[in-house]
Coordinates of C-alpha atoms and ligand atoms in Angstrom, one line a residue:
M1 CA -60.3 63.3 13.7
P2 CA -59.3 61.8 10.4
A3 CA -59.7 64.0 7.3
A4 CA -61.0 62.7 3.9
G5 CA -61.7 64.3 0.6
N6 CA -59.9 65.7 -2.5
E7 CA -58.5 68.7 -0.7
F8 CA -56.7 66.3 1.8
A9 CA -55.4 63.8 -0.8
R10 CA -51.7 64.7 -0.9
Y11 CA -50.9 64.6 2.8
G12 CA -53.7 62.1 3.7
G13 CA -55.8 62.3 6.8
R14 CA -55.1 59.4 9.0
T15 CA -54.5 60.1 12.7
T16 CA -51.3 59.4 14.5
C17 CA -49.4 56.0 14.3
V18 CA -45.7 55.8 13.7
Q19 CA -43.7 52.7 13.2
I20 CA -40.1 52.6 14.3
M21 CA -37.9 50.1 12.3
S22 CA -34.5 49.1 13.6
E23 CA -32.3 46.1 13.1
Y24 CA -31.9 46.0 16.9
L25 CA -35.6 45.0 17.4
P26 CA -36.2 41.3 18.1
P27 CA -37.5 39.3 15.0
E28 CA -41.2 39.2 14.2
T29 CA -41.8 42.3 16.3
I30 CA -43.3 45.6 15.5
L31 CA -42.6 48.8 17.5
A32 CA -45.0 51.8 17.1
V33 CA -46.0 55.0 18.8
D34 CA -49.8 55.5 19.1
A35 CA -52.7 53.7 17.5
G36 CA -54.6 56.3 15.6
T37 CA -56.3 55.4 12.3
G38 CA -52.9 55.2 10.6
I39 CA -52.5 51.8 12.3
D40 CA -54.6 50.1 9.7
L41 CA -51.6 50.1 7.3
L42 CA -49.4 48.6 10.0
G43 CA -52.0 46.0 11.0
K44 CA -52.3 44.7 7.5
K45 CA -48.5 44.5 7.1
A46 CA -48.3 42.7 10.5
L47 CA -50.5 39.9 9.2
T48 CA -48.8 39.4 5.9
E49 CA -45.2 39.6 7.2
G50 CA -45.6 37.0 9.9
V51 CA -45.3 39.4 12.9
K52 CA -46.2 37.9 16.3
W53 CA -45.7 40.8 18.7
A54 CA -46.5 44.5 18.6
H55 CA -45.2 46.9 21.2
V56 CA -47.3 50.1 21.0
L57 CA -46.1 53.1 23.0
F58 CA -48.9 55.7 23.6
S59 CA -48.2 59.4 23.8
H60 CA -51.5 59.8 25.7
W61 CA -55.1 58.6 25.5
H62 CA -56.9 61.1 23.4
H63 CA -59.1 59.5 20.7
D64 CA -57.0 60.4 17.7
H65 CA -54.2 58.3 19.2
T66 CA -56.2 55.3 20.3
Q67 CA -59.2 54.7 18.0
G68 CA -57.3 52.8 15.2
L69 CA -56.5 49.8 17.4
L70 CA -60.2 48.9 17.7
L71 CA -60.3 47.7 14.1
C72 CA -56.6 46.9 13.6
P73 CA -56.7 43.4 12.0
P74 CA -54.4 41.6 14.6
M75 CA -56.7 42.8 17.4
F76 CA -58.8 39.6 16.8
K77 CA -55.9 37.3 16.0
E78 CA -55.5 34.9 19.0
D79 CA -51.8 34.1 18.5
F80 CA -50.7 37.8 18.1
T81 CA -49.6 39.6 21.3
F82 CA -50.0 43.3 21.9
Y83 CA -47.9 45.1 24.6
L84 CA -49.5 48.5 25.4
Y85 CA -47.3 51.1 27.1
G86 CA -48.6 54.5 28.1
P87 CA -49.0 57.0 30.9
E88 CA -51.1 56.1 33.9
E89 CA -53.1 59.2 34.2
H90 CA -56.3 59.9 36.3
G91 CA -56.1 56.2 37.2
Y92 CA -56.3 55.1 33.6
T93 CA -53.9 52.3 32.7
P94 CA -53.7 51.0 29.1
F95 CA -56.2 48.3 29.9
K96 CA -58.6 50.7 31.6
V97 CA -58.6 52.9 28.5
Y98 CA -59.5 50.0 26.1
E99 CA -62.1 48.6 28.6
A100 CA -63.7 52.0 28.4
L101 CA -63.5 52.3 24.6
M102 CA -64.5 48.7 23.8
Q103 CA -67.9 48.0 25.3
P104 CA -71.4 48.0 23.9
P105 CA -73.0 50.3 23.0
L106 CA -69.8 52.1 22.0
F107 CA -68.3 49.1 20.3
P108 CA -69.7 45.6 19.6
V109 CA -66.9 43.7 21.3
H110 CA -65.9 43.9 25.0
F111 CA -62.2 44.3 25.6
A112 CA -62.5 41.4 28.0
R113 CA -63.0 39.1 24.9
V114 CA -59.5 39.9 23.5
R115 CA -57.6 40.9 26.7
H116 CA -55.9 37.5 27.0
H117 CA -53.6 38.3 24.1
F118 CA -52.7 41.8 25.5
R119 CA -50.2 42.8 28.1
Q120 CA -49.9 46.3 29.6
K121 CA -47.0 48.4 30.9
P122 CA -48.4 51.5 32.6
I123 CA -45.8 54.4 32.8
R124 CA -46.1 56.4 36.0
F125 CA -42.9 58.5 35.9
P126 CA -41.8 59.0 32.3
E127 CA -38.7 61.0 33.1
A128 CA -37.6 58.3 35.6
Q129 CA -38.3 55.3 33.5
A130 CA -36.9 53.9 30.2
I131 CA -37.6 51.0 27.9
V132 CA -34.6 49.0 26.8
V133 CA -34.8 46.7 23.7
H134 CA -32.3 44.0 22.9
P135 CA -32.6 42.0 19.6
E136 CA -32.3 38.7 21.5
G137 CA -33.4 39.6 25.0
G138 CA -36.5 41.5 24.1
F139 CA -38.1 44.5 25.9
K140 CA -37.8 45.7 29.4
L141 CA -39.4 48.7 31.2
L142 CA -37.1 49.8 34.0
N143 CA -36.1 52.7 36.2
V144 CA -33.4 55.0 34.8
D145 CA -31.4 54.3 38.0
E146 CA -31.1 50.6 37.0
L147 CA -29.9 51.6 33.5
A148 CA -27.4 54.1 35.0
N149 CA -26.1 51.5 37.5
A150 CA -25.7 48.9 34.7
E151 CA -23.7 51.5 32.7
K152 CA -21.3 52.0 35.6
N153 CA -20.2 48.3 35.4
E154 CA -17.6 46.9 33.2
P155 CA -18.9 45.3 31.0
A156 CA -22.1 47.2 31.1
Q157 CA -24.9 44.6 31.1
L158 CA -28.6 44.6 31.8
Q159 CA -30.7 41.8 33.1
I160 CA -33.6 41.3 30.6
R161 CA -35.9 38.4 31.4
Q162 CA -33.7 35.3 31.7
G163 CA -30.4 36.7 30.3
K164 CA -27.8 39.5 30.7
Y165 CA -27.2 41.6 27.6
P166 CA -24.7 44.4 26.8
V167 CA -26.3 47.9 27.0
E168 CA -24.3 48.8 23.9
E169 CA -26.3 46.4 21.8
C170 CA -29.6 47.9 22.8
L171 CA -32.2 50.3 21.5
V172 CA -32.8 52.6 24.5
I173 CA -36.1 54.5 24.7
R174 CA -36.3 57.6 27.0
M175 CA -39.3 59.7 27.8
I176 CA -40.3 63.3 28.7
R177 CA -43.6 64.9 29.5
G178 CA -45.1 67.1 26.9
N179 CA -47.2 70.3 27.4
H180 CA -50.7 69.1 26.6
P181 CA -54.1 68.8 28.3
D182 CA -54.1 65.5 30.2
R183 CA -50.4 65.5 29.5
S184 CA -48.4 63.5 26.9
I185 CA -45.2 61.7 26.5
S186 CA -42.5 62.3 23.9
Y187 CA -40.3 59.2 23.1
R188 CA -36.7 59.3 22.2
F189 CA -35.2 56.3 20.5
E190 CA -31.4 55.8 20.6
E191 CA -29.7 52.9 18.8
R192 CA -26.7 52.4 21.0
P193 CA -24.6 50.5 18.4
T194 CA -25.0 53.2 15.7
G195 CA -25.6 56.3 17.9
K196 CA -28.6 57.2 15.8
V197 CA -31.4 59.1 17.6
F198 CA -35.0 59.7 16.6
V199 CA -37.3 61.8 18.7
F200 CA -41.1 61.8 18.2
M201 CA -42.9 64.6 19.9
T202 CA -46.6 65.0 19.3
D203 CA -49.4 66.8 21.2
H204 CA -47.0 69.2 22.7
E205 CA -47.7 73.0 22.9
N206 CA -45.2 75.8 22.6
T207 CA -43.4 76.6 25.8
D208 CA -41.5 79.8 26.8
G209 CA -37.9 78.8 26.4
I210 CA -36.5 75.3 26.2
S211 CA -36.0 73.5 29.6
Q212 CA -32.8 71.7 30.5
D213 CA -34.7 68.5 30.6
M214 CA -35.9 69.1 27.0
R215 CA -32.4 69.9 25.9
R216 CA -31.2 66.6 27.4
H217 CA -34.1 64.8 25.7
L218 CA -33.1 66.3 22.3
K219 CA -29.3 65.8 22.6
G220 CA -27.8 64.2 19.5
T221 CA -31.2 63.9 17.7
D222 CA -30.8 63.1 14.0
V223 CA -34.5 63.1 13.1
L224 CA -37.2 64.9 14.9
V225 CA -40.9 64.4 14.0
M226 CA -43.1 66.9 15.7
D227 CA -46.6 68.2 16.1
S228 CA -47.0 71.4 14.0
Q229 CA -50.8 71.6 14.0
Y230 CA -51.4 75.3 13.9
S231 CA -50.0 78.2 11.8
R232 CA -48.7 81.0 14.0
H233 CA -51.6 83.2 13.1
L234 CA -54.2 80.5 13.9
Y235 CA -52.5 79.8 17.2
D236 CA -52.2 83.4 18.3
E237 CA -55.8 84.2 17.3
H238 CA -57.7 81.1 18.4
T239 CA -55.8 78.0 19.8
V240 CA -53.6 79.0 22.7
G241 CA -54.0 76.3 25.3
F242 CA -55.2 73.6 22.9
G243 CA -52.0 71.7 23.4
H244 CA -50.4 71.9 20.0
S245 CA -47.3 73.5 18.4
T246 CA -46.6 76.0 15.7
P247 CA -44.0 75.7 12.9
D248 CA -41.7 78.4 14.3
Y249 CA -41.6 76.6 17.6
C250 CA -40.8 73.2 15.9
V251 CA -37.9 74.8 14.0
R252 CA -36.5 76.3 17.3
I253 CA -36.7 72.9 19.0
A254 CA -35.0 71.2 16.0
A255 CA -32.3 73.9 16.1
A256 CA -31.9 73.5 19.9
A257 CA -30.9 69.8 19.3
G258 CA -27.9 71.1 17.4
T259 CA -27.5 67.9 15.4
C260 CA -31.0 67.5 13.8
G261 CA -30.7 67.1 10.0
F262 CA -34.4 66.4 9.4
L263 CA -37.5 67.9 10.9
G264 CA -40.8 66.3 10.0
L265 CA -44.0 68.2 10.6
T266 CA -47.0 66.1 11.6
H267 CA -50.3 66.0 13.5
H268 CA -51.8 68.4 10.9
D269 CA -55.0 70.2 11.8
P270 CA -57.9 68.0 10.6
F271 CA -59.3 71.1 9.0
A272 CA -56.1 72.0 7.2
T273 CA -56.3 71.2 3.5
D274 CA -53.2 70.3 1.5
E275 CA -52.7 73.9 0.7
A276 CA -52.9 74.9 4.3
V277 CA -50.3 72.3 5.3
D278 CA -48.1 73.7 2.5
E279 CA -48.4 77.1 4.1
V280 CA -47.4 75.7 7.5
L281 CA -44.4 74.1 5.8
E282 CA -43.4 77.4 4.2
E283 CA -43.8 79.2 7.5
A284 CA -41.3 76.7 9.1
K285 CA -38.9 77.2 6.2
A286 CA -39.0 81.0 6.5
V287 CA -38.2 80.7 10.2
A288 CA -35.4 78.3 9.5
D289 CA -33.9 80.8 7.1
S290 CA -34.2 83.6 9.6
I291 CA -32.4 81.7 12.4
G292 CA -30.0 79.8 10.2
Y293 CA -31.4 76.3 10.8
K294 CA -29.9 74.1 8.0
G295 CA -31.8 70.8 8.4
L296 CA -34.3 69.5 5.8
I297 CA -37.9 70.3 6.7
R298 CA -40.9 68.4 5.3
A299 CA -44.6 68.2 6.1
L300 CA -45.2 64.4 6.5
A301 CA -47.9 62.5 4.7
D302 CA -49.6 59.2 5.4
N303 CA -47.2 56.3 4.6
D304 CA -44.1 58.5 4.5
E305 CA -40.8 56.7 5.4
I306 CA -37.8 58.5 6.8
E307 CA -34.4 56.8 6.9
I308 CA -31.7 57.9 9.3
Ligands
ZN1 ZN1 -54.1 65.1 22.4
ZN2 ZN1 -53.5 64.3 19.0

């Protein structure tokens, strides 16, 4: 849930929404992960900057990642199109989620009233699918086999809607399942022209060891933003199985990437005051010192921007 009050003023208390900015996105397009209450800032910006399309990739369907969209200003703007991507879980597609959330008496407007300016892209097999974005061609959700086959050709090109576009001009988004109740997806964004990689991993609980699949997902990461909800003590005493990470685990994941120069801690516990978040950050830094991780570590606040 969102947090408000003086003791939360420095880090802020909005729930998850992250915008990904890249010069390889098509014009007038916003790309974001999740639609928690942080989407209010993005929604206002979308209206003032002449944005027409928003592609929102959902990590999963828990309320803290979905509730902001209901009152996001472009929701009721007829000439604005939303593309909702997310895991198809327990038979819930993106539309089914919002049909459930937007209906009286839970919400005054039925989703059916706005559905005509929405499109959905359910993701059934995150590890076997990818999203490819080309600045002129647009977005395509495809199987990784199609991407791999395209990359075997010379020149390596992908069919996106009506045209063929070089893979090397694309932003390529890959996915992996997280360790979370009802499961979650972590998204990896790779700008092929620059080689820059950003990984966003929220609602993912500590695992024993780091799997080969996870290592592949992290390979070449420049910036990692990760769920660090609980201090190690709180986790060990009370929250094992709740689906969230600890700062020591985040540092180990960042170190496993080998190349990660920035670790951003996010998804702060809604009960954690600014001071408590500072303590989580200090815990992460102490672990980094002890294992020799040299990247910069910060606890992220509402509205923070990170540049790669
Ligand atoms: Zn969750
Ligand atoms: Zn969450």
